[in-house]
PDB file of C-alpha atoms in Angstrom:
ATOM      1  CA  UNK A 286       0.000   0.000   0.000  1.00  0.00           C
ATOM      2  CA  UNK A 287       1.118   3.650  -0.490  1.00  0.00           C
ATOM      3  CA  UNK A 288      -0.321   6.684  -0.735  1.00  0.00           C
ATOM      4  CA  UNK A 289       0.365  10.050  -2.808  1.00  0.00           C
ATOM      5  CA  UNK A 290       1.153  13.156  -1.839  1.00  0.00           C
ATOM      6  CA  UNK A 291      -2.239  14.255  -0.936  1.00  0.00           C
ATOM      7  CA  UNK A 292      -2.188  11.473   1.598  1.00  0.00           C
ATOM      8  CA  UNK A 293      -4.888   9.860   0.443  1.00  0.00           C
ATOM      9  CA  UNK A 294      -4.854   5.856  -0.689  1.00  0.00           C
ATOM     10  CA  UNK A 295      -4.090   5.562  -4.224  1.00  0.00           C
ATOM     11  CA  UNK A 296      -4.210   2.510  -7.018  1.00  0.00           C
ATOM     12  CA  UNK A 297      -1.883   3.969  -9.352  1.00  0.00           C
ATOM     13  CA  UNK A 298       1.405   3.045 -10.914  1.00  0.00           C
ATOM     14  CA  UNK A 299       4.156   1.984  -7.618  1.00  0.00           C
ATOM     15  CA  UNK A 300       7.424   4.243  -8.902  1.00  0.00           C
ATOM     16  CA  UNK A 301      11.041   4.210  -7.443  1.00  0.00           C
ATOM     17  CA  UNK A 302      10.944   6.525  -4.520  1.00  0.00           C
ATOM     18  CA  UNK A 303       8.040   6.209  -2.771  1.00  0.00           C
ATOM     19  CA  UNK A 304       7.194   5.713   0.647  1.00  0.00           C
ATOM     20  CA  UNK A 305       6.085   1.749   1.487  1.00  0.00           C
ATOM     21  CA  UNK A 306       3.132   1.184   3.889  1.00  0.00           C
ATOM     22  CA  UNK A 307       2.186  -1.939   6.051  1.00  0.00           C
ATOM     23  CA  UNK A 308      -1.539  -3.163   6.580  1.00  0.00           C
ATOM     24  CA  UNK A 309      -1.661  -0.892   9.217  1.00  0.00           C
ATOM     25  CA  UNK A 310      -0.440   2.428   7.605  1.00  0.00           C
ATOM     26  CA  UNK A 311       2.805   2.792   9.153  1.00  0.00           C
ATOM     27  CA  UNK A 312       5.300   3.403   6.999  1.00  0.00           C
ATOM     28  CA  UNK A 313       8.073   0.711   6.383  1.00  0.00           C
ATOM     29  CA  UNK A 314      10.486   2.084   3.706  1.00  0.00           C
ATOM     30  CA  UNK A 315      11.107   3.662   0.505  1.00  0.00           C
ATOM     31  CA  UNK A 316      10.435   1.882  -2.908  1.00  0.00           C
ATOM     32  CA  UNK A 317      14.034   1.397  -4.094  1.00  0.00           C
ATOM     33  CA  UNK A 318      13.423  -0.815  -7.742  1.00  0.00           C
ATOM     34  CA  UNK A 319      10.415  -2.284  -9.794  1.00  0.00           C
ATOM     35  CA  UNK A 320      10.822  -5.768 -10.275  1.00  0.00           C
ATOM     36  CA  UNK A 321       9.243  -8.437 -12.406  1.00  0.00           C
ATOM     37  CA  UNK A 322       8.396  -9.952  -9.067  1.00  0.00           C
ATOM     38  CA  UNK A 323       7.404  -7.167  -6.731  1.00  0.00           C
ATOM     39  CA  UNK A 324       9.372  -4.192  -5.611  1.00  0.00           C
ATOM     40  CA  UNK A 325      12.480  -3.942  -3.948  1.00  0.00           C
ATOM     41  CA  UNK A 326      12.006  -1.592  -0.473  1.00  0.00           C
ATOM     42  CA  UNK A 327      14.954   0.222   1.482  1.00  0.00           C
ATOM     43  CA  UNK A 328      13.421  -0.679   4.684  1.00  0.00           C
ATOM     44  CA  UNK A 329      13.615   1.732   7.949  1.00  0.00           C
ATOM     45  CA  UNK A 330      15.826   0.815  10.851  1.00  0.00           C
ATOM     46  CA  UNK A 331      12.783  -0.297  12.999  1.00  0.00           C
ATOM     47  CA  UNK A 332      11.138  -2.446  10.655  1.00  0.00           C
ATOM     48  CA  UNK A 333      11.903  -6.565  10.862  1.00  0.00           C
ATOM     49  CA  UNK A 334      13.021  -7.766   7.412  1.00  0.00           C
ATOM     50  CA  UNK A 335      13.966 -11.685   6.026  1.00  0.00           C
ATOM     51  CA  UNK A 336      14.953 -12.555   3.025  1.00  0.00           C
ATOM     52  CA  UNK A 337      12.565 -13.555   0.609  1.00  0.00           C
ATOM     53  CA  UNK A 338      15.362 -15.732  -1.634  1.00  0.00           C
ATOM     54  CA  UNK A 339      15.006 -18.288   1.171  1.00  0.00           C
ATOM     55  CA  UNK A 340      14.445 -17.747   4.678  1.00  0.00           C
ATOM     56  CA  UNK A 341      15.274 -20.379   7.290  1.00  0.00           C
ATOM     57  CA  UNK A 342      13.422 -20.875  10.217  1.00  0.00           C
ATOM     58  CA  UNK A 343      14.934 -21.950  13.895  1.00  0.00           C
ATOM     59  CA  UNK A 344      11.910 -23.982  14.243  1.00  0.00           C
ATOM     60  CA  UNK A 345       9.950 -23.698  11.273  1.00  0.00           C
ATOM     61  CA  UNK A 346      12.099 -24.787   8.716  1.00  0.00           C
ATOM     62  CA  UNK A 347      12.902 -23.204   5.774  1.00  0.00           C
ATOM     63  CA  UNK A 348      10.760 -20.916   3.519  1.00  0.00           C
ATOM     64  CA  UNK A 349      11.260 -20.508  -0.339  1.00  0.00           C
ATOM     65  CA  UNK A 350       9.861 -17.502  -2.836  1.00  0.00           C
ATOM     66  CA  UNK A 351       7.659 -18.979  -5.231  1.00  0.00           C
ATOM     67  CA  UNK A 352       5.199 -17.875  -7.706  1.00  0.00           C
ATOM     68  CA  UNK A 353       1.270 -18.621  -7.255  1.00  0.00           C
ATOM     69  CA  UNK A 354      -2.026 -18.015  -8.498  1.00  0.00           C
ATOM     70  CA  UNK A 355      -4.685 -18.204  -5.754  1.00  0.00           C
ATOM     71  CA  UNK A 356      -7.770 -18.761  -8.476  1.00  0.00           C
ATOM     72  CA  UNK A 357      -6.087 -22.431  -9.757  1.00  0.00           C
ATOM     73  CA  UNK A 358      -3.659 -22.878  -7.402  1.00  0.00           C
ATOM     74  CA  UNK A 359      -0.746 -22.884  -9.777  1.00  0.00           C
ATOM     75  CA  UNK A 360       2.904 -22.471  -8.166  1.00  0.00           C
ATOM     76  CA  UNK A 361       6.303 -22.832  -9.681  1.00  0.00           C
ATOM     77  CA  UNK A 362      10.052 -21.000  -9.509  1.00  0.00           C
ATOM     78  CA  UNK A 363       9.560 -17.373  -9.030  1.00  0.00           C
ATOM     79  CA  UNK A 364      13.105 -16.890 -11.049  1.00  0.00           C
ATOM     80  CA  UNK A 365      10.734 -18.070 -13.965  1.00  0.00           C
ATOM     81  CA  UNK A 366       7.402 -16.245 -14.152  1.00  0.00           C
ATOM     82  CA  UNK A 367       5.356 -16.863 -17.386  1.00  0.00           C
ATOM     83  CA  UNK A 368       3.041 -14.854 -19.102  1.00  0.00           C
ATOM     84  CA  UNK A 369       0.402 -17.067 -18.513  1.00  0.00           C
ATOM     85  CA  UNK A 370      -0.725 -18.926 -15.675  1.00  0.00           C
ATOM     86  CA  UNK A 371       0.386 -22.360 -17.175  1.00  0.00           C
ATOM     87  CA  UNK A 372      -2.723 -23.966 -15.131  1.00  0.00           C
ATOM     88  CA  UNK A 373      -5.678 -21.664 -15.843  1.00  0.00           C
ATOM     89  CA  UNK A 374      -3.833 -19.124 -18.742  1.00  0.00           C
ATOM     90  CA  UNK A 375      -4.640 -15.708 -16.989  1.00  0.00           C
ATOM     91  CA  UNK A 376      -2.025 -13.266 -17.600  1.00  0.00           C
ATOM     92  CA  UNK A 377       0.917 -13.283 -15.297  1.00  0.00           C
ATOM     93  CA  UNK A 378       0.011 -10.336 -13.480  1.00  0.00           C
ATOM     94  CA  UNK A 379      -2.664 -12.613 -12.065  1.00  0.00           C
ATOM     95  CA  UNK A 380       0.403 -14.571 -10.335  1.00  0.00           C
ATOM     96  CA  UNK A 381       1.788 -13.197  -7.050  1.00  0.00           C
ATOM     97  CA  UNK A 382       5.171 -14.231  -5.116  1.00  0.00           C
ATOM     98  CA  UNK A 383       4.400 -16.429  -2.193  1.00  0.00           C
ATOM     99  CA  UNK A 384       6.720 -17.340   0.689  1.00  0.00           C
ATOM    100  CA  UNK A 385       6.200 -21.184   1.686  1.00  0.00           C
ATOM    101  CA  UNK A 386       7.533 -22.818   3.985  1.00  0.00           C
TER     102      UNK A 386
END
């Protein structure tokens, strides 16, 4: 979530430079890079980050980025996101990156 300068909640374009929001409004970071994934955010000192590469757990195991489609179900390698949704064939913006564990 962000919002523009106005304050107000926006569903626009996300550009490099913009402040990052959590569910609850507070701010988290600054949009650093567009991605084919997501975007890349220079977090603040306060906030708790992981990586989303792979994140081990001390007692959950290990989590993994992947791609998925909650419509179909479809998951596969984030590193390779189609066009399509090779399950269903929506359009890849209809996929979303997915930590599992």
């Amino acid at each position: 979530m962000y919002e523009d300068s106005e304050g107000a909640s926006a569903d626009r374009v996300l550009k490099p430079g913009q402040r990052a929001y959590d569910e609850n409004g507070r701010v988290v970071g600054v949009i650093r890079a567009i991605t084919d994934i997501g975007v890349e955010v220079n977090t603040l000192g306060d906030v708790e980050t992981l990586s989303l590469r792979q994140s081990p757990g001390v007692n959950l195991g290990e989590g993994y980025l992947v791609r998925r489609r909650s419509e179909c179900g479809e998951s596969g390698d984030v590193d390779r996101v189609p066009d399509r949704c090779p399950n269903c064939g929506a359009g890849g913006n209809a996929l979303y990156a997915y930590l599992e564990e």
